[in-house]
Coordinates of C-alpha atoms and ligand atoms in Angstrom, one line a residue:
M1187 CA -19.0 24.6 -25.0
A1188 CA -18.5 21.2 -25.8
A1189 CA -16.4 18.6 -23.4
D1190 CA -13.6 18.9 -25.7
S1191 CA -13.5 22.4 -26.6
F1192 CA -13.7 23.1 -22.4
I1193 CA -10.7 20.7 -22.1
A1194 CA -8.7 22.5 -24.9
F1195 CA -9.5 25.9 -23.3
V1196 CA -8.0 24.5 -19.7
E1197 CA -4.6 23.5 -21.7
R1198 CA -4.3 27.1 -23.1
F1199 CA -4.1 28.6 -19.7
P1200 CA -0.4 29.7 -20.7
E1201 CA -2.2 31.8 -23.2
H1202 CA -4.6 33.4 -20.4
V1203 CA -1.5 34.4 -18.5
S1204 CA 0.0 36.2 -21.4
E1205 CA -3.5 37.5 -22.8
A1206 CA -4.3 38.8 -18.9
R1207 CA -0.9 40.4 -18.1
N1208 CA -1.9 44.0 -18.4
L1209 CA -5.1 44.0 -17.3
G1210 CA -5.7 46.4 -14.1
L1211 CA -2.9 48.7 -15.1
D1212 CA -4.9 51.7 -15.7
V1213 CA -6.3 51.5 -12.2
K1214 CA -4.7 53.6 -9.8
V1215 CA -5.5 53.7 -5.7
S1216 CA -3.4 55.1 -3.4
G1217 CA -3.5 55.3 0.4
V1218 CA -4.1 52.2 1.3
D1219 CA -2.5 49.9 3.7
K1220 CA -4.3 46.5 3.5
V1221 CA -6.0 44.3 1.4
V1222 CA -9.6 42.3 1.2
V1223 CA -10.4 40.2 -1.8
A1224 CA -14.1 39.7 -1.6
G1225 CA -15.6 36.7 -3.7
I1226 CA -16.8 33.4 -3.9
G1227 CA -15.9 30.0 -5.6
G1228 CA -13.7 30.3 -8.8
S1229 CA -13.8 34.4 -8.1
A1230 CA -12.5 33.6 -4.5
I1231 CA -9.7 31.7 -5.4
S1232 CA -7.6 34.2 -6.9
G1233 CA -7.6 36.0 -3.4
D1234 CA -6.0 32.7 -2.0
L1235 CA -3.7 32.9 -4.5
L1236 CA -2.4 36.6 -3.9
K1237 CA -2.3 35.7 -0.5
S1238 CA 0.4 33.3 -1.0
Y1239 CA 2.0 35.5 -3.5
C1240 CA 2.3 38.4 -0.9
S1241 CA 3.5 36.1 1.8
E1242 CA 6.9 35.8 0.1
K1243 CA 6.7 39.4 -2.2
A1244 CA 5.0 41.8 0.5
P1245 CA 5.2 39.6 3.9
G1246 CA 4.2 42.7 6.1
L1247 CA 1.1 43.2 4.0
H1248 CA -2.0 42.2 5.6
V1249 CA -4.2 40.2 2.7
H1250 CA -7.6 38.7 3.8
V1251 CA -10.0 36.8 1.5
S1252 CA -13.5 37.4 2.3
R1253 CA -16.2 34.4 1.0
G1254 CA -19.6 35.9 2.9
Y1255 CA -21.8 38.6 2.7
D1256 CA -19.7 41.2 4.3
V1257 CA -16.2 42.4 4.7
P1258 CA -14.7 41.9 7.9
A1259 CA -14.9 44.4 11.2
F1260 CA -11.3 45.4 10.1
T1261 CA -12.2 47.2 6.7
D1262 CA -12.0 50.6 6.6
N1263 CA -10.8 54.0 4.4
R1264 CA -7.5 52.7 3.9
T1265 CA -8.6 49.2 3.0
L1266 CA -8.4 48.3 -0.7
V1267 CA -11.0 46.0 -1.1
L1268 CA -10.9 43.9 -4.4
A1269 CA -14.6 42.6 -5.3
I1270 CA -14.0 39.8 -7.5
S1271 CA -17.0 38.2 -9.3
Y1272 CA -16.5 36.9 -12.7
S1273 CA -20.3 36.8 -13.8
G1274 CA -21.1 40.0 -11.5
N1275 CA -24.4 38.6 -10.0
T1276 CA -23.2 36.8 -7.1
E1277 CA -25.3 37.7 -4.2
E1278 CA -22.7 37.5 -1.8
T1279 CA -20.3 39.5 -3.3
L1280 CA -22.7 42.0 -4.5
S1281 CA -23.7 42.5 -0.8
A1282 CA -19.9 42.9 0.2
V1283 CA -19.4 45.4 -1.9
K1284 CA -22.4 47.2 0.0
S1285 CA -20.9 46.3 3.1
A1286 CA -17.4 48.0 2.1
M1287 CA -19.1 51.0 0.7
R1288 CA -20.5 51.5 4.5
K1289 CA -17.4 51.1 6.0
G1290 CA -15.6 53.7 3.8
A1291 CA -13.5 50.9 2.0
R1292 CA -11.4 51.7 -1.6
I1293 CA -13.4 49.6 -4.0
V1294 CA -12.3 47.8 -7.2
A1295 CA -14.4 46.0 -9.0
I1296 CA -13.2 43.0 -11.3
T1297 CA -15.7 41.4 -13.5
S1298 CA -17.2 40.6 -17.2
G1299 CA -20.4 42.5 -16.5
G1300 CA -23.7 41.7 -14.6
K1301 CA -24.7 43.7 -11.6
L1302 CA -21.1 44.0 -9.9
M1303 CA -20.1 46.2 -13.1
Q1304 CA -23.2 48.4 -13.0
Q1305 CA -23.0 48.6 -9.1
A1306 CA -18.9 49.8 -9.6
E1307 CA -20.0 52.2 -12.5
Q1308 CA -22.8 54.0 -10.5
L1309 CA -20.7 54.4 -7.4
N1310 CA -17.9 55.7 -9.9
R1311 CA -15.5 53.0 -8.7
P1312 CA -12.7 51.8 -11.0
V1313 CA -13.4 48.6 -12.9
V1314 CA -11.5 46.3 -14.4
A1315 CA -13.6 44.6 -17.2
I1316 CA -12.3 41.1 -17.9
P1317 CA -13.4 38.8 -21.2
D1318 CA -16.9 37.0 -20.6
G1319 CA -18.4 33.9 -21.9
F1320 CA -15.9 31.5 -19.7
Q1321 CA -16.7 29.9 -16.7
P1322 CA -15.5 31.5 -13.9
R1323 CA -13.2 29.2 -12.6
A1324 CA -11.6 28.7 -16.0
A1325 CA -11.0 32.2 -16.2
M1326 CA -8.4 32.3 -13.4
P1327 CA -5.8 34.5 -14.9
Y1328 CA -8.1 37.0 -15.9
L1329 CA -8.9 37.3 -12.4
F1330 CA -5.9 37.1 -10.7
L1331 CA -3.5 38.6 -12.6
P1332 CA -5.2 42.3 -12.5
L1333 CA -4.8 41.7 -8.6
L1334 CA -1.2 41.8 -9.2
N1335 CA -1.3 45.1 -11.3
V1336 CA -3.6 46.8 -9.0
L1337 CA -1.8 46.2 -6.2
F1338 CA 2.0 47.3 -7.6
N1339 CA -0.5 50.5 -8.7
A1340 CA -1.2 51.0 -5.2
G1341 CA 2.4 51.0 -4.1
L1342 CA 2.0 47.7 -2.2
I1343 CA 4.3 45.4 -4.1
A1344 CA 6.9 45.3 -6.6
D1345 CA 6.2 45.6 -10.4
P1346 CA 5.1 42.1 -11.3
A1347 CA 5.2 42.7 -15.2
Q1348 CA 8.4 40.9 -15.6
E1349 CA 7.7 37.5 -13.6
I1350 CA 4.3 37.8 -15.4
S1351 CA 5.8 37.5 -19.0
A1352 CA 8.4 34.9 -17.9
A1353 CA 5.7 32.7 -16.5
A1354 CA 3.3 32.9 -19.4
G1355 CA 6.8 31.9 -21.8
A1356 CA 7.6 29.0 -19.2
L1357 CA 4.3 27.7 -18.8
K1358 CA 3.8 27.4 -22.4
A1359 CA 7.1 25.9 -22.9
A1360 CA 6.4 23.0 -20.1
S1361 CA 3.1 22.5 -21.4
S1362 CA 3.4 19.2 -22.9
A1363 CA 5.0 18.0 -19.8
Y1364 CA 2.7 19.2 -17.5
R1365 CA -0.4 17.5 -19.5
E1366 CA 1.6 14.1 -19.4
R1367 CA 2.2 15.0 -15.7
A1368 CA -1.6 15.7 -15.3
R1369 CA -2.8 12.4 -17.6
M1370 CA -0.9 10.0 -15.3
L1371 CA -2.3 11.6 -12.2
A1372 CA -5.6 11.3 -13.9
D1373 CA -5.2 7.7 -14.2
K1374 CA -4.4 6.9 -11.1
L1375 CA -7.2 9.0 -9.6
A1376 CA -10.3 7.3 -11.1
G1377 CA -12.5 5.8 -8.5
K1378 CA -10.5 7.7 -6.0
V1379 CA -11.7 10.8 -3.3
P1380 CA -8.3 13.2 -4.0
L1381 CA -6.8 14.3 -0.9
I1382 CA -4.5 17.4 -1.3
Y1383 CA -2.0 18.5 1.2
S1384 CA 0.5 21.4 1.0
S1385 CA 2.2 23.6 3.4
E1386 CA 0.5 26.9 4.7
K1387 CA 2.1 28.9 2.0
M1388 CA 0.4 26.5 -0.9
A1389 CA -2.8 26.2 0.8
G1390 CA -4.6 28.1 -1.6
V1391 CA -3.2 25.8 -4.2
A1392 CA -4.6 22.7 -3.0
Y1393 CA -7.5 24.6 -2.2
R1394 CA -8.0 25.2 -5.9
W1395 CA -7.3 21.6 -6.8
K1396 CA -10.0 20.2 -4.4
C1397 CA -12.4 22.8 -6.0
E1398 CA -11.2 21.8 -9.8
F1399 CA -11.5 18.2 -8.8
N1400 CA -15.2 19.5 -7.4
E1401 CA -16.6 21.0 -10.1
N1402 CA -14.7 19.7 -13.4
S1403 CA -14.2 16.0 -12.3
K1404 CA -17.9 15.8 -10.3
I1405 CA -16.4 14.2 -7.2
H1406 CA -15.7 14.8 -4.0
A1407 CA -12.4 16.0 -2.7
F1408 CA -10.4 17.4 0.1
S1409 CA -7.5 19.7 1.1
H1410 CA -5.6 20.3 4.2
V1411 CA -2.5 21.7 5.4
I1412 CA 0.8 20.2 7.1
P1413 CA 1.7 20.7 10.0
E1414 CA -1.9 20.8 11.3
L1415 CA -3.4 17.6 9.5
N1416 CA -0.7 15.8 11.5
H1417 CA -2.4 16.8 14.4
N1418 CA -5.9 15.5 13.4
E1419 CA -6.5 13.9 10.2
L1420 CA -3.9 11.5 10.2
V1421 CA -5.8 9.5 13.1
G1422 CA -8.4 9.1 10.5
Y1423 CA -6.5 6.4 8.2
T1424 CA -6.8 4.4 11.3
R1425 CA -10.4 3.4 10.0
L1426 CA -10.6 3.9 6.3
N1427 CA -14.0 5.0 5.3
A1428 CA -13.3 5.7 1.5
N1429 CA -10.9 5.0 -1.2
Y1430 CA -8.4 7.7 -1.0
Y1431 CA -5.5 8.8 -3.1
V1432 CA -3.2 11.2 -1.6
I1433 CA -1.5 14.4 -3.2
F1434 CA 1.2 15.9 -1.6
L1435 CA 2.2 19.3 -3.2
E1436 CA 5.8 20.3 -1.9
D1437 CA 7.0 23.6 -2.6
D1438 CA 10.8 23.3 -3.0
S1439 CA 11.1 26.2 -0.7
D1440 CA 8.9 25.0 2.2
L1441 CA 10.7 24.4 5.7
R1442 CA 12.7 21.6 6.3
R1443 CA 10.8 20.6 8.8
V1444 CA 7.3 20.4 6.7
K1445 CA 9.2 18.4 3.9
E1446 CA 10.4 15.9 6.9
R1447 CA 6.5 15.7 7.7
I1448 CA 5.7 15.1 4.2
K1449 CA 7.9 12.1 4.0
L1450 CA 7.0 10.7 7.2
T1451 CA 3.4 11.2 6.4
K1452 CA 3.6 9.5 3.1
E1453 CA 5.0 6.4 4.7
L1454 CA 3.0 6.2 7.7
I1455 CA -0.4 6.4 5.0
G1456 CA 1.3 4.0 2.6
A1457 CA 1.6 1.6 5.6
K1458 CA -2.0 1.9 5.8
G1459 CA -2.6 0.8 2.2
V1460 CA -3.6 4.4 0.8
P1461 CA -1.7 5.1 -2.1
S1462 CA 0.0 8.9 -2.6
T1463 CA 2.0 10.9 -5.0
Q1464 CA 4.4 14.0 -4.3
L1465 CA 4.5 16.9 -7.0
V1466 CA 7.4 19.0 -6.2
I1467 CA 6.5 22.7 -6.9
K1468 CA 9.4 24.5 -8.9
G1469 CA 9.8 27.7 -10.6
D1470 CA 12.4 30.7 -10.5
N1471 CA 9.5 32.7 -8.3
V1472 CA 6.3 32.0 -6.2
L1473 CA 4.5 33.4 -9.4
M1474 CA 5.7 30.7 -11.3
K1475 CA 5.3 28.0 -8.8
L1476 CA 1.5 29.0 -8.2
L1477 CA 0.5 29.1 -11.5
S1478 CA 2.4 26.2 -12.6
A1479 CA 1.2 24.1 -10.0
V1480 CA -2.7 25.5 -10.7
Y1481 CA -2.1 24.5 -14.2
I1482 CA -1.2 20.7 -13.4
G1483 CA -4.2 20.6 -11.3
D1484 CA -6.6 22.3 -13.8
L1485 CA -5.4 19.7 -16.2
A1486 CA -5.6 16.5 -13.8
S1487 CA -9.5 17.5 -12.9
V1488 CA -10.5 17.7 -16.6
Y1489 CA -8.5 14.7 -17.8
L1490 CA -10.1 12.9 -14.7
A1491 CA -13.3 14.2 -16.5
K1492 CA -12.9 13.0 -19.9
L1493 CA -11.5 9.7 -18.1
T1494 CA -14.6 8.7 -16.2
G1495 CA -16.9 10.1 -18.7
V1496 CA -18.0 13.5 -17.5
D1497 CA -18.3 16.7 -19.1
P1498 CA -15.9 19.0 -17.2
E1499 CA -17.7 22.0 -17.8
P1500 CA -21.4 22.4 -16.6
V1501 CA -22.1 23.1 -12.8
A1502 CA -26.0 22.4 -13.3
I1503 CA -26.0 21.9 -9.3
I1504 CA -24.4 25.2 -8.5
E1505 CA -26.8 26.9 -11.0
D1506 CA -29.9 24.8 -9.8
L1507 CA -29.4 26.2 -6.3
K1508 CA -28.5 29.8 -7.4
K1509 CA -31.9 29.7 -9.3
Q1510 CA -33.8 28.3 -6.1
L1511 CA -31.9 31.4 -3.8
Q1512 CA -33.5 33.9 -6.6
R1513 CA -37.1 32.9 -5.4
V1514 CA -36.4 33.5 -1.8
P1515 CA -36.2 37.5 -0.8
F1516 CA -33.0 38.5 0.2
V1517 CA -33.5 39.7 3.8
Ligands
F6R1694 C1 -18.3 28.3 -11.6 C2 -17.4 28.5 -10.5 C3 -18.3 29.0 -9.4 C4 -18.3 30.2 -9.4 C5 -19.4 30.8 -7.9 C6 -19.4 32.4 -8.3 O1 -17.2 28.2 -12.6 O2 -16.1 28.4 -10.8 O3 -17.5 28.5 -8.2 O4 -17.4 31.2 -9.3 O5 -20.4 30.1 -8.2 O6 -19.9 32.9 -9.6 P1 -18.9 34.1 -9.9 O7 -17.5 33.5 -10.2 O8 -19.2 34.8 -11.0 O9 -19.3 35.5 -8.5

């Protein structure tokens, strides 16, 4: 995909939400009481978003995101393991599926193909097959929305259908305003290291922004949460060692105390000469908040790439590492 086509693809995020809204509805799993999402990188981020979603919609539900070769020790036959790998060929995720099998977990694979599809079919496990040919990170709605549908079918959350459809419409309606906001942000970020701060609930979104700046804009970026950063990272502003730009993602339903901390942190770092901006995440429900905040960050990252003369799509260094690892025996 040429750079402009990739940017246009990212801009069509609301359409992807609409296209992906029914994925996973044919998967029925019962008898589960906790959830592990196994995946890496652009595939795993959907697990973080699911965690944020469930923190509001199903606060008693244990959702764990596992980014590695194993699933956690607590995994048992009442655990739903959602194995996500866009390519289906990511060794960590394939290994995590084996680990989940050994523990007797209920496994559902979400993938566009590859070995994960084969593995799940051989093991007779349900597969949510998603369209292929995209960059994993840019396929986020196709990877995330099936999680909601599978959890609904498993009786773990209420029916998300109406909120998904409403979100697709609202995102489309707000798309040009979001693009404008993202362009302004990209202008401010050229030559800077973005630091993205949010409350715990939006930590997944802040991390998504970080990863999108890494992979699309090809720069370093970091995320952290308030209040934790008030007890460590804040001190780093005493002796600045890079050209930072701070983005505060404030959820309008954040605790008043957290909002107060954001305000004070902004003032303190401003006094140290570090510029910042605040984005208040609004929406009728948590799904709309998550999707709109992800969309704006995705847009800002590709616009920043364009502004700085970088092709946002390829991630050559990741591919190179994967190729080199293939030459090393897997033991
Ligand atoms: C590439 C990207 C990466 C991949 C990761 C795992 O767009 O976002 O972070 O997601 O290398 O690969 P998959 O998603 O195919 O399992």
